[in-house]
Amino acid sequence: MKKIILALMLATGAVHSASAEDKLHLYNWNNYITPETVKGFEASCKCKVVQDYYGSMEEMLAKLSAGAKGYDVIVPTGFAIPPLVKQNLVQPLDKTKLPNAKNLNPAFLNSQFDKGNQVSLPYAFTTTLVGYNDKKIKELGIDPTSWSVIFDPAVLAKIKGKVTVLDDSREVFAAALMYNGFSANSTKPEELKKAQETIIKAKPFWAAFNGQSYIKELTLGNIWVAHGYSNDMFQANTDAKAAKRPFGIAYGLQKEGNTLSVDSMMVLKSAPRPDLAAKFVNYMLDGKNSAQLTNMIGSGNPNTAAAQFVKPEVKSISAVFPSSDAMKKLQQLNALEGKALRDLGRMWTQVKTAK
C-alpha cells in the first residue's frame, strides 16, 4: 500500500526532491544582501537561499537572454527592466501575496521603466561615485569631488596603477559624459565620441576595469581610487576599520553629477519556485529587514517603514541619503535599444581594445 501511495504522489508531483523544493535561487549584484538577512529569510521560509552574482547589467541581461534558467528572483537596475519585459523573461507580480508593498515610498513607484509596478518593486538604491583612500589622496592633494580624479591625465599621473573603474559600459560612459558637461543619457554621436576619447586617454593610468573585487582592493590599500557604488564604498570603509588599517575609505558625490540606480526585485517567468520568490520579495519589503540592508550594506532605502530602524550615522552619509539638492543632480540611466545600444557596444569594444 505504501508503494502505491508513493507512486501516486510521484505521479501527481506531490513529492519533489529536497533540492528543488527547499531552495530559492537569487541572482543579484555582488555584496547586495547581508548574511544575516539571508539567514533570517531561510529561517522564516524553512528553505535555503542559493546565490549567484553579476557585476553589470550587461552581464545579467546577456546570461538571461542566452537562456539561463534556474533563478527565481533577480534584482536589476531600472534601465534593464524594459528589455527583460520585452523578451518575456519575467512574470507579473501577484500583489495579494505582497502586503508589505504598502511600505514603499511612492516617490520610487510608477517609474518610467515599469508603470504601475506590474513586474517590479523597489529593493534599494545606490549612487555611482568615487571611493578613495583618504590618507593617500589627502597626501597627494587631489580633489576627489570631481570626475577628474579618474579622467584627467594630469591628476592620474600621481596615482597611476592605483585606480580602477567599473567594468560596465553604461556607468563608465555616463561618468565621462557628465565630466564633459553632458547628460549621462546622451546618445549624440559627437558627445559620445568626446566621452570615448576621455576614457581612452585615461585608460593607460588605470589598473583595471573591476566590478567585482574593488572593495577588497581598496581595503587592502592595493588601489587608492575606485569608481563604484556607494554601498560598496560603505562596505570597504567598514572593512578597513575592522582590519584596523591606517587609512579609511572615503566617498562622496561628484560636482558634475552622478548616476542613481534604483534596483528592483523581479520574478523570472521560468522561476522554479515562484511561491518562495513571492515570500522573499515580501520579506525584503518589511521595514526592519529593509533597514538591515541599509545598516549593514549602506544602500539607500526606498522603504518608508525602514526609516525608524536606520542608524543615525548611516542616515547622515550624504552619498547614501542624498539631500534634496543633491537628488536633483542625480540621473537614472535610460534603457538603450536598437542602434543606440549597438553604437555603445561598438564604442565600448574600442575602449577595451585600445592600447
mmCIF file of C-alpha atoms in Angstrom, residues 8-351:
data_model
loop_
_atom_site.group_PDB
_atom_site.id
_atom_site.type_symbol
_atom_site.label_atom_id
_atom_site.label_comp_id
_atom_site.label_asym_id
_atom_site.label_seq_id
_atom_site.Cartn_x
_atom_site.Cartn_y
_atom_site.Cartn_z
ATOM 1 C CA LEU A 8 0.574 8.223 -6.838
ATOM 2 C CA MET A 9 2.339 11.104 -5.091
ATOM 3 C CA LEU A 10 5.199 10.997 -7.561
ATOM 4 C CA ALA A 11 2.806 10.864 -10.479
ATOM 5 C CA THR A 12 0.884 13.913 -9.285
ATOM 6 C CA GLY A 13 4.019 15.860 -8.418
ATOM 7 C CA ALA A 14 3.287 15.847 -4.696
ATOM 8 C CA VAL A 15 6.823 14.713 -3.980
ATOM 9 C CA HIS A 16 9.791 16.762 -5.124
ATOM 10 C CA SER A 17 13.454 16.420 -4.479
ATOM 11 C CA ALA A 18 14.658 18.379 -1.479
ATOM 12 C CA SER A 19 16.984 20.373 -3.715
ATOM 13 C CA ALA A 20 14.093 21.608 -5.877
ATOM 14 C CA GLU A 21 11.626 22.092 -3.046
ATOM 15 C CA ASP A 22 13.672 23.850 -0.428
ATOM 16 C CA LYS A 23 15.799 26.325 -2.395
ATOM 17 C CA LEU A 24 15.293 29.892 -3.534
ATOM 18 C CA HIS A 25 17.733 30.870 -6.285
ATOM 19 C CA LEU A 26 18.690 34.543 -6.124
ATOM 20 C CA TYR A 27 20.608 36.235 -8.964
ATOM 21 C CA ASN A 28 21.839 39.531 -7.550
ATOM 22 C CA TRP A 29 24.552 42.144 -7.515
ATOM 23 C CA ASN A 30 27.636 41.174 -5.548
ATOM 24 C CA ASN A 31 27.527 42.386 -1.908
ATOM 25 C CA TYR A 32 23.853 43.355 -2.070
ATOM 26 C CA ILE A 33 22.300 41.377 0.764
ATOM 27 C CA THR A 34 23.606 40.650 4.253
ATOM 28 C CA PRO A 35 24.326 37.137 5.534
ATOM 29 C CA GLU A 36 22.059 37.959 8.485
ATOM 30 C CA THR A 37 19.183 38.811 6.156
ATOM 31 C CA VAL A 38 19.682 35.576 4.232
ATOM 32 C CA LYS A 39 19.674 33.563 7.468
ATOM 33 C CA GLY A 40 16.524 35.353 8.624
ATOM 34 C CA PHE A 41 14.688 34.550 5.426
ATOM 35 C CA GLU A 42 15.878 30.944 5.444
ATOM 36 C CA ALA A 43 14.507 30.554 8.969
ATOM 37 C CA SER A 44 11.191 32.159 8.043
ATOM 38 C CA CYS A 45 10.586 30.060 4.928
ATOM 39 C CA LYS A 46 12.422 26.924 6.068
ATOM 40 C CA CYS A 47 14.362 26.944 2.839
ATOM 41 C CA LYS A 48 17.907 27.508 1.562
ATOM 42 C CA VAL A 49 18.947 30.593 -0.402
ATOM 43 C CA VAL A 50 21.349 29.882 -3.254
ATOM 44 C CA GLN A 51 23.043 32.998 -4.638
ATOM 45 C CA ASP A 52 24.694 33.803 -7.931
ATOM 46 C CA TYR A 53 26.168 37.197 -8.768
ATOM 47 C CA TYR A 54 26.674 39.587 -11.661
ATOM 48 C CA GLY A 55 28.927 42.629 -11.958
ATOM 49 C CA SER A 56 26.928 44.594 -14.539
ATOM 50 C CA MET A 57 23.506 44.747 -16.128
ATOM 51 C CA GLU A 58 25.011 43.787 -19.476
ATOM 52 C CA GLU A 59 26.351 40.595 -17.932
ATOM 53 C CA MET A 60 22.998 39.734 -16.354
ATOM 54 C CA LEU A 61 20.962 40.520 -19.470
ATOM 55 C CA ALA A 62 23.315 38.550 -21.710
ATOM 56 C CA LYS A 63 23.113 35.486 -19.485
ATOM 57 C CA LEU A 64 19.316 35.508 -19.210
ATOM 58 C CA SER A 65 18.849 36.345 -22.883
ATOM 59 C CA ALA A 66 21.023 33.353 -23.750
ATOM 60 C CA GLY A 67 18.536 31.114 -21.955
ATOM 61 C CA ALA A 68 19.957 30.721 -18.446
ATOM 62 C CA LYS A 69 17.379 29.033 -16.234
ATOM 63 C CA GLY A 70 17.015 28.098 -12.591
ATOM 64 C CA TYR A 71 16.790 31.556 -11.000
ATOM 65 C CA ASP A 72 13.741 32.705 -9.043
ATOM 66 C CA VAL A 73 14.432 36.342 -8.153
ATOM 67 C CA ILE A 74 16.650 38.917 -9.849
ATOM 68 C CA VAL A 75 17.465 42.476 -8.728
ATOM 69 C CA PRO A 76 18.038 44.599 -11.845
ATOM 70 C CA THR A 77 18.623 48.317 -12.190
ATOM 71 C CA GLY A 78 15.790 50.340 -13.728
ATOM 72 C CA PHE A 79 17.011 50.527 -17.321
ATOM 73 C CA ALA A 80 17.268 46.721 -17.515
ATOM 74 C CA ILE A 81 13.554 46.253 -16.743
ATOM 75 C CA PRO A 82 12.174 47.108 -20.245
ATOM 76 C CA PRO A 83 14.384 44.611 -22.115
ATOM 77 C CA LEU A 84 13.534 41.903 -19.569
ATOM 78 C CA VAL A 85 9.832 42.553 -20.161
ATOM 79 C CA LYS A 86 10.263 42.777 -23.927
ATOM 80 C CA GLN A 87 11.980 39.392 -24.003
ATOM 81 C CA ASN A 88 9.181 37.907 -21.890
ATOM 82 C CA LEU A 89 11.645 36.811 -19.198
ATOM 83 C CA VAL A 90 9.704 37.979 -16.137
ATOM 84 C CA GLN A 91 6.237 37.388 -14.740
ATOM 85 C CA PRO A 92 3.667 39.818 -13.280
ATOM 86 C CA LEU A 93 3.762 40.210 -9.517
ATOM 87 C CA ASP A 94 0.813 38.909 -7.520
ATOM 88 C CA LYS A 95 0.268 41.880 -5.181
ATOM 89 C CA THR A 96 -2.112 39.847 -2.994
ATOM 90 C CA LYS A 97 0.960 37.937 -1.816
ATOM 91 C CA LEU A 98 2.931 41.124 -1.164
ATOM 92 C CA PRO A 99 1.168 43.029 1.647
ATOM 93 C CA ASN A 100 4.435 44.761 2.622
ATOM 94 C CA ALA A 101 4.429 46.636 -0.699
ATOM 95 C CA LYS A 102 2.429 49.276 1.177
ATOM 96 C CA ASN A 103 5.681 50.258 2.915
ATOM 97 C CA LEU A 104 7.296 51.634 -0.246
ATOM 98 C CA ASN A 105 7.833 55.348 -0.735
ATOM 99 C CA PRO A 106 5.522 56.494 -3.583
ATOM 100 C CA ALA A 107 8.403 58.573 -4.977
ATOM 101 C CA PHE A 108 10.098 55.341 -6.029
ATOM 102 C CA LEU A 109 6.994 53.738 -7.554
ATOM 103 C CA ASN A 110 5.421 54.000 -11.008
ATOM 104 C CA SER A 111 8.752 54.748 -12.706
ATOM 105 C CA GLN A 112 9.241 55.176 -16.427
ATOM 106 C CA PHE A 113 10.584 51.613 -16.529
ATOM 107 C CA ASP A 114 7.516 49.874 -15.068
ATOM 108 C CA LYS A 115 4.330 51.931 -14.957
ATOM 109 C CA GLY A 116 2.098 50.681 -12.177
ATOM 110 C CA ASN A 117 4.843 48.343 -10.926
ATOM 111 C CA GLN A 118 3.350 45.405 -12.746
ATOM 112 C CA VAL A 119 6.557 43.338 -12.717
ATOM 113 C CA SER A 120 8.931 45.030 -10.244
ATOM 114 C CA LEU A 121 9.119 46.542 -6.773
ATOM 115 C CA PRO A 122 11.987 48.676 -5.417
ATOM 116 C CA TYR A 123 14.646 46.918 -3.340
ATOM 117 C CA ALA A 124 17.290 49.582 -2.667
ATOM 118 C CA PHE A 125 19.156 52.362 -4.415
ATOM 119 C CA THR A 126 22.773 53.338 -4.829
ATOM 120 C CA THR A 127 24.737 56.185 -6.323
ATOM 121 C CA THR A 128 27.736 55.622 -8.568
ATOM 122 C CA LEU A 129 30.669 57.680 -7.418
ATOM 123 C CA VAL A 130 34.339 57.747 -6.432
ATOM 124 C CA GLY A 131 35.668 55.987 -3.343
ATOM 125 C CA TYR A 132 39.205 56.646 -2.231
ATOM 126 C CA ASN A 133 41.969 56.073 0.304
ATOM 127 C CA ASP A 134 41.545 59.193 2.442
ATOM 128 C CA LYS A 135 45.173 59.244 3.634
ATOM 129 C CA LYS A 136 46.811 58.881 0.209
ATOM 130 C CA ILE A 137 44.507 61.282 -1.619
ATOM 131 C CA LYS A 138 44.972 63.942 1.054
ATOM 132 C CA GLU A 139 48.759 63.490 0.962
ATOM 133 C CA LEU A 140 48.742 63.947 -2.809
ATOM 134 C CA GLY A 141 46.459 66.993 -2.678
ATOM 135 C CA ILE A 142 43.933 65.514 -5.092
ATOM 136 C CA ASP A 143 40.338 66.757 -5.263
ATOM 137 C CA PRO A 144 38.075 63.670 -5.167
ATOM 138 C CA THR A 145 34.864 65.668 -5.596
ATOM 139 C CA SER A 146 35.327 65.832 -9.377
ATOM 140 C CA TRP A 147 35.340 63.087 -12.014
ATOM 141 C CA SER A 148 38.772 64.464 -12.933
ATOM 142 C CA VAL A 149 40.176 62.045 -10.354
ATOM 143 C CA ILE A 150 39.558 59.190 -12.787
ATOM 144 C CA PHE A 151 39.665 61.027 -16.131
ATOM 145 C CA ASP A 152 42.256 63.852 -16.054
ATOM 146 C CA PRO A 153 45.706 62.540 -17.100
ATOM 147 C CA ALA A 154 47.390 65.315 -15.086
ATOM 148 C CA VAL A 155 45.699 64.071 -11.920
ATOM 149 C CA LEU A 156 46.026 60.399 -12.813
ATOM 150 C CA ALA A 157 49.787 60.749 -13.266
ATOM 151 C CA LYS A 158 50.005 60.982 -9.449
ATOM 152 C CA ILE A 159 48.074 57.745 -8.884
ATOM 153 C CA LYS A 160 48.922 55.685 -11.963
ATOM 154 C CA GLY A 161 48.173 51.985 -11.466
ATOM 155 C CA LYS A 162 46.177 52.694 -8.314
ATOM 156 C CA VAL A 163 42.808 53.376 -9.949
ATOM 157 C CA THR A 164 40.016 51.041 -11.062
ATOM 158 C CA VAL A 165 36.768 51.763 -12.879
ATOM 159 C CA LEU A 166 33.681 49.620 -13.210
ATOM 160 C CA ASP A 167 33.654 47.030 -15.978
ATOM 161 C CA ASP A 168 30.357 48.495 -17.105
ATOM 162 C CA SER A 169 29.916 50.409 -20.369
ATOM 163 C CA ARG A 170 26.874 52.404 -19.237
ATOM 164 C CA GLU A 171 28.422 53.594 -15.976
ATOM 165 C CA VAL A 172 31.856 54.439 -17.391
ATOM 166 C CA PHE A 173 30.400 56.330 -20.354
ATOM 167 C CA ALA A 174 27.902 58.082 -18.066
ATOM 168 C CA ALA A 175 30.729 59.326 -15.839
ATOM 169 C CA ALA A 176 32.754 60.512 -18.837
ATOM 170 C CA LEU A 177 29.717 62.256 -20.324
ATOM 171 C CA MET A 178 28.985 64.086 -17.061
ATOM 172 C CA TYR A 179 32.670 65.005 -16.688
ATOM 173 C CA ASN A 180 32.422 66.701 -20.089
ATOM 174 C CA GLY A 181 29.240 68.552 -19.119
ATOM 175 C CA PHE A 182 26.790 66.328 -20.994
ATOM 176 C CA SER A 183 23.786 64.289 -19.894
ATOM 177 C CA ALA A 184 24.583 60.807 -18.594
ATOM 178 C CA ASN A 185 21.970 59.572 -21.080
ATOM 179 C CA SER A 186 23.282 61.377 -24.139
ATOM 180 C CA THR A 187 23.131 59.438 -27.404
ATOM 181 C CA LYS A 188 24.505 62.283 -29.530
ATOM 182 C CA PRO A 189 27.396 60.903 -31.613
ATOM 183 C CA GLU A 190 29.665 63.914 -31.020
ATOM 184 C CA GLU A 191 29.130 63.784 -27.230
ATOM 185 C CA LEU A 192 29.675 60.026 -27.057
ATOM 186 C CA LYS A 193 32.826 60.440 -29.148
ATOM 187 C CA LYS A 194 34.136 63.082 -26.726
ATOM 188 C CA ALA A 195 33.384 60.759 -23.788
ATOM 189 C CA GLN A 196 35.122 57.863 -25.539
ATOM 190 C CA GLU A 197 38.223 59.996 -26.170
ATOM 191 C CA THR A 198 38.252 60.967 -22.486
ATOM 192 C CA ILE A 199 38.084 57.301 -21.436
ATOM 193 C CA ILE A 200 40.795 56.157 -23.854
ATOM 194 C CA LYS A 201 43.164 58.916 -22.718
ATOM 195 C CA ALA A 202 42.641 57.938 -19.073
ATOM 196 C CA LYS A 203 42.781 54.169 -19.558
ATOM 197 C CA PRO A 204 46.633 53.807 -19.518
ATOM 198 C CA PHE A 205 46.639 55.181 -15.968
ATOM 199 C CA TRP A 206 44.069 52.692 -14.652
ATOM 200 C CA ALA A 207 44.980 49.388 -13.033
ATOM 201 C CA ALA A 208 41.880 47.580 -14.285
ATOM 202 C CA PHE A 209 38.211 47.521 -15.157
ATOM 203 C CA ASN A 210 36.863 45.979 -11.974
ATOM 204 C CA GLY A 211 33.264 45.455 -10.932
ATOM 205 C CA GLN A 212 33.753 42.571 -8.517
ATOM 206 C CA SER A 213 36.760 42.893 -6.188
ATOM 207 C CA TYR A 214 37.408 46.618 -5.792
ATOM 208 C CA ILE A 215 36.061 46.576 -2.223
ATOM 209 C CA LYS A 216 38.845 44.201 -1.230
ATOM 210 C CA GLU A 217 41.481 46.072 -3.237
ATOM 211 C CA LEU A 218 40.549 49.378 -1.579
ATOM 212 C CA THR A 219 40.530 47.797 1.868
ATOM 213 C CA LEU A 220 43.967 46.244 1.362
ATOM 214 C CA GLY A 221 45.391 49.519 0.050
ATOM 215 C CA ASN A 222 46.259 47.977 -3.324
ATOM 216 C CA ILE A 223 44.272 50.680 -5.071
ATOM 217 C CA TRP A 224 43.669 54.228 -3.901
ATOM 218 C CA VAL A 225 40.744 55.318 -6.079
ATOM 219 C CA ALA A 226 37.784 53.314 -7.332
ATOM 220 C CA HIS A 227 34.801 54.165 -9.495
ATOM 221 C CA GLY A 228 31.951 52.186 -7.988
ATOM 222 C CA TYR A 229 28.751 52.042 -5.994
ATOM 223 C CA SER A 230 28.043 53.891 -2.751
ATOM 224 C CA ASN A 231 27.083 50.720 -0.870
ATOM 225 C CA ASP A 232 30.376 49.082 -1.890
ATOM 226 C CA MET A 233 32.341 52.074 -0.594
ATOM 227 C CA PHE A 234 30.404 51.864 2.662
ATOM 228 C CA GLN A 235 31.452 48.206 2.911
ATOM 229 C CA ALA A 236 35.075 48.987 2.040
ATOM 230 C CA ASN A 237 35.284 51.587 4.802
ATOM 231 C CA THR A 238 33.645 49.202 7.278
ATOM 232 C CA ASP A 239 36.167 46.509 6.358
ATOM 233 C CA ALA A 240 39.103 48.923 6.617
ATOM 234 C CA LYS A 241 38.014 49.905 10.134
ATOM 235 C CA ALA A 242 37.553 46.270 11.153
ATOM 236 C CA ALA A 243 41.048 45.452 9.869
ATOM 237 C CA LYS A 244 42.456 48.492 11.728
ATOM 238 C CA ARG A 245 44.003 49.934 8.562
ATOM 239 C CA PRO A 246 45.923 53.200 8.967
ATOM 240 C CA PHE A 247 43.524 54.769 6.473
ATOM 241 C CA GLY A 248 39.808 54.959 5.780
ATOM 242 C CA ILE A 249 37.802 54.681 2.570
ATOM 243 C CA ALA A 250 36.036 57.967 1.971
ATOM 244 C CA TYR A 251 33.475 58.619 -0.743
ATOM 245 C CA GLY A 252 31.153 61.321 -1.948
ATOM 246 C CA LEU A 253 29.201 62.666 -4.888
ATOM 247 C CA GLN A 254 30.958 64.408 -7.782
ATOM 248 C CA LYS A 255 30.182 68.051 -8.555
ATOM 249 C CA GLU A 256 29.496 67.306 -12.238
ATOM 250 C CA GLY A 257 26.719 64.877 -11.250
ATOM 251 C CA ASN A 258 26.277 61.166 -10.581
ATOM 252 C CA THR A 259 24.031 58.333 -11.619
ATOM 253 C CA LEU A 260 21.319 56.948 -9.363
ATOM 254 C CA SER A 261 20.490 53.254 -9.598
ATOM 255 C CA VAL A 262 17.152 52.141 -8.208
ATOM 256 C CA ASP A 263 17.299 48.351 -8.097
ATOM 257 C CA SER A 264 14.098 46.333 -8.031
ATOM 258 C CA MET A 265 13.034 42.771 -7.316
ATOM 259 C CA MET A 266 11.566 40.765 -10.185
ATOM 260 C CA VAL A 267 10.417 37.163 -10.511
ATOM 261 C CA LEU A 268 11.532 35.280 -13.602
ATOM 262 C CA LYS A 269 8.899 33.616 -15.768
ATOM 263 C CA SER A 270 10.944 30.394 -15.554
ATOM 264 C CA ALA A 271 11.274 30.587 -11.737
ATOM 265 C CA PRO A 272 11.332 27.055 -10.271
ATOM 266 C CA ARG A 273 9.738 28.349 -7.054
ATOM 267 C CA PRO A 274 7.562 31.421 -7.669
ATOM 268 C CA ASP A 275 5.920 30.850 -4.292
ATOM 269 C CA LEU A 276 9.252 31.214 -2.467
ATOM 270 C CA ALA A 277 10.053 34.169 -4.714
ATOM 271 C CA ALA A 278 6.909 35.976 -3.515
ATOM 272 C CA LYS A 279 7.811 35.229 0.089
ATOM 273 C CA PHE A 280 11.318 36.650 -0.467
ATOM 274 C CA VAL A 281 10.033 39.850 -2.080
ATOM 275 C CA ASN A 282 7.547 40.398 0.753
ATOM 276 C CA TYR A 283 10.208 39.618 3.370
ATOM 277 C CA MET A 284 12.554 42.243 1.919
ATOM 278 C CA LEU A 285 9.754 44.829 1.932
ATOM 279 C CA ASP A 286 9.360 44.513 5.713
ATOM 280 C CA GLY A 287 10.637 47.694 7.362
ATOM 281 C CA LYS A 288 13.103 46.013 9.726
ATOM 282 C CA ASN A 289 14.513 43.718 7.047
ATOM 283 C CA SER A 290 14.891 46.568 4.585
ATOM 284 C CA ALA A 291 16.616 48.688 7.242
ATOM 285 C CA GLN A 292 19.035 45.830 7.918
ATOM 286 C CA LEU A 293 20.159 46.089 4.313
ATOM 287 C CA THR A 294 20.858 49.806 4.747
ATOM 288 C CA ASN A 295 22.551 49.491 8.153
ATOM 289 C CA MET A 296 24.820 46.631 7.128
ATOM 290 C CA ILE A 297 25.477 47.467 3.466
ATOM 291 C CA GLY A 298 24.935 51.208 3.228
ATOM 292 C CA SER A 299 22.351 51.132 0.454
ATOM 293 C CA GLY A 300 19.815 53.912 0.014
ATOM 294 C CA ASN A 301 16.326 52.951 1.112
ATOM 295 C CA PRO A 302 13.015 53.387 -0.786
ATOM 296 C CA ASN A 303 11.046 51.878 2.114
ATOM 297 C CA THR A 304 9.300 54.386 4.388
ATOM 298 C CA ALA A 305 8.736 51.761 7.106
ATOM 299 C CA ALA A 306 12.511 51.240 7.294
ATOM 300 C CA ALA A 307 13.344 54.823 8.281
ATOM 301 C CA GLN A 308 12.767 54.341 12.021
ATOM 302 C CA PHE A 309 15.191 51.402 12.067
ATOM 303 C CA VAL A 310 18.066 53.009 10.115
ATOM 304 C CA LYS A 311 21.030 54.020 12.278
ATOM 305 C CA PRO A 312 21.553 57.813 12.587
ATOM 306 C CA GLU A 313 25.197 57.521 11.499
ATOM 307 C CA VAL A 314 24.075 55.889 8.253
ATOM 308 C CA LYS A 315 21.318 58.427 7.659
ATOM 309 C CA SER A 316 23.937 61.168 7.877
ATOM 310 C CA ILE A 317 26.006 59.850 4.934
ATOM 311 C CA SER A 318 25.163 62.142 2.008
ATOM 312 C CA ALA A 319 26.082 59.572 -0.647
ATOM 313 C CA VAL A 320 23.659 57.062 0.909
ATOM 314 C CA PHE A 321 20.866 59.549 1.665
ATOM 315 C CA PRO A 322 21.432 62.475 -0.733
ATOM 316 C CA SER A 323 19.927 65.857 0.151
ATOM 317 C CA SER A 324 17.059 67.208 -1.935
ATOM 318 C CA ASP A 325 19.526 69.471 -3.785
ATOM 319 C CA ALA A 326 21.886 66.565 -4.457
ATOM 320 C CA MET A 327 18.988 64.413 -5.675
ATOM 321 C CA LYS A 328 18.286 66.979 -8.401
ATOM 322 C CA LYS A 329 21.727 66.323 -9.903
ATOM 323 C CA LEU A 330 21.364 62.545 -9.891
ATOM 324 C CA GLN A 331 20.410 60.862 -13.148
ATOM 325 C CA GLN A 332 18.893 57.428 -13.696
ATOM 326 C CA LEU A 333 20.182 55.721 -16.808
ATOM 327 C CA ASN A 334 17.620 55.166 -19.552
ATOM 328 C CA ALA A 335 17.048 51.877 -21.343
ATOM 329 C CA LEU A 336 19.028 51.644 -24.582
ATOM 330 C CA GLU A 337 17.758 49.683 -27.548
ATOM 331 C CA GLY A 338 18.492 49.185 -31.232
ATOM 332 C CA LYS A 339 21.090 51.412 -32.852
ATOM 333 C CA ALA A 340 21.902 53.329 -29.670
ATOM 334 C CA LEU A 341 22.726 50.082 -27.872
ATOM 335 C CA ARG A 342 24.770 48.763 -30.793
ATOM 336 C CA ASP A 343 26.684 52.026 -31.066
ATOM 337 C CA LEU A 344 27.580 51.992 -27.379
ATOM 338 C CA GLY A 345 28.637 48.344 -27.627
ATOM 339 C CA ARG A 346 30.912 49.134 -30.556
ATOM 340 C CA MET A 347 32.463 52.118 -28.770
ATOM 341 C CA TRP A 348 32.967 50.055 -25.603
ATOM 342 C CA THR A 349 34.783 47.365 -27.586
ATOM 343 C CA GLN A 350 37.054 50.054 -28.988
ATOM 344 C CA VAL A 351 37.742 51.286 -25.456
#
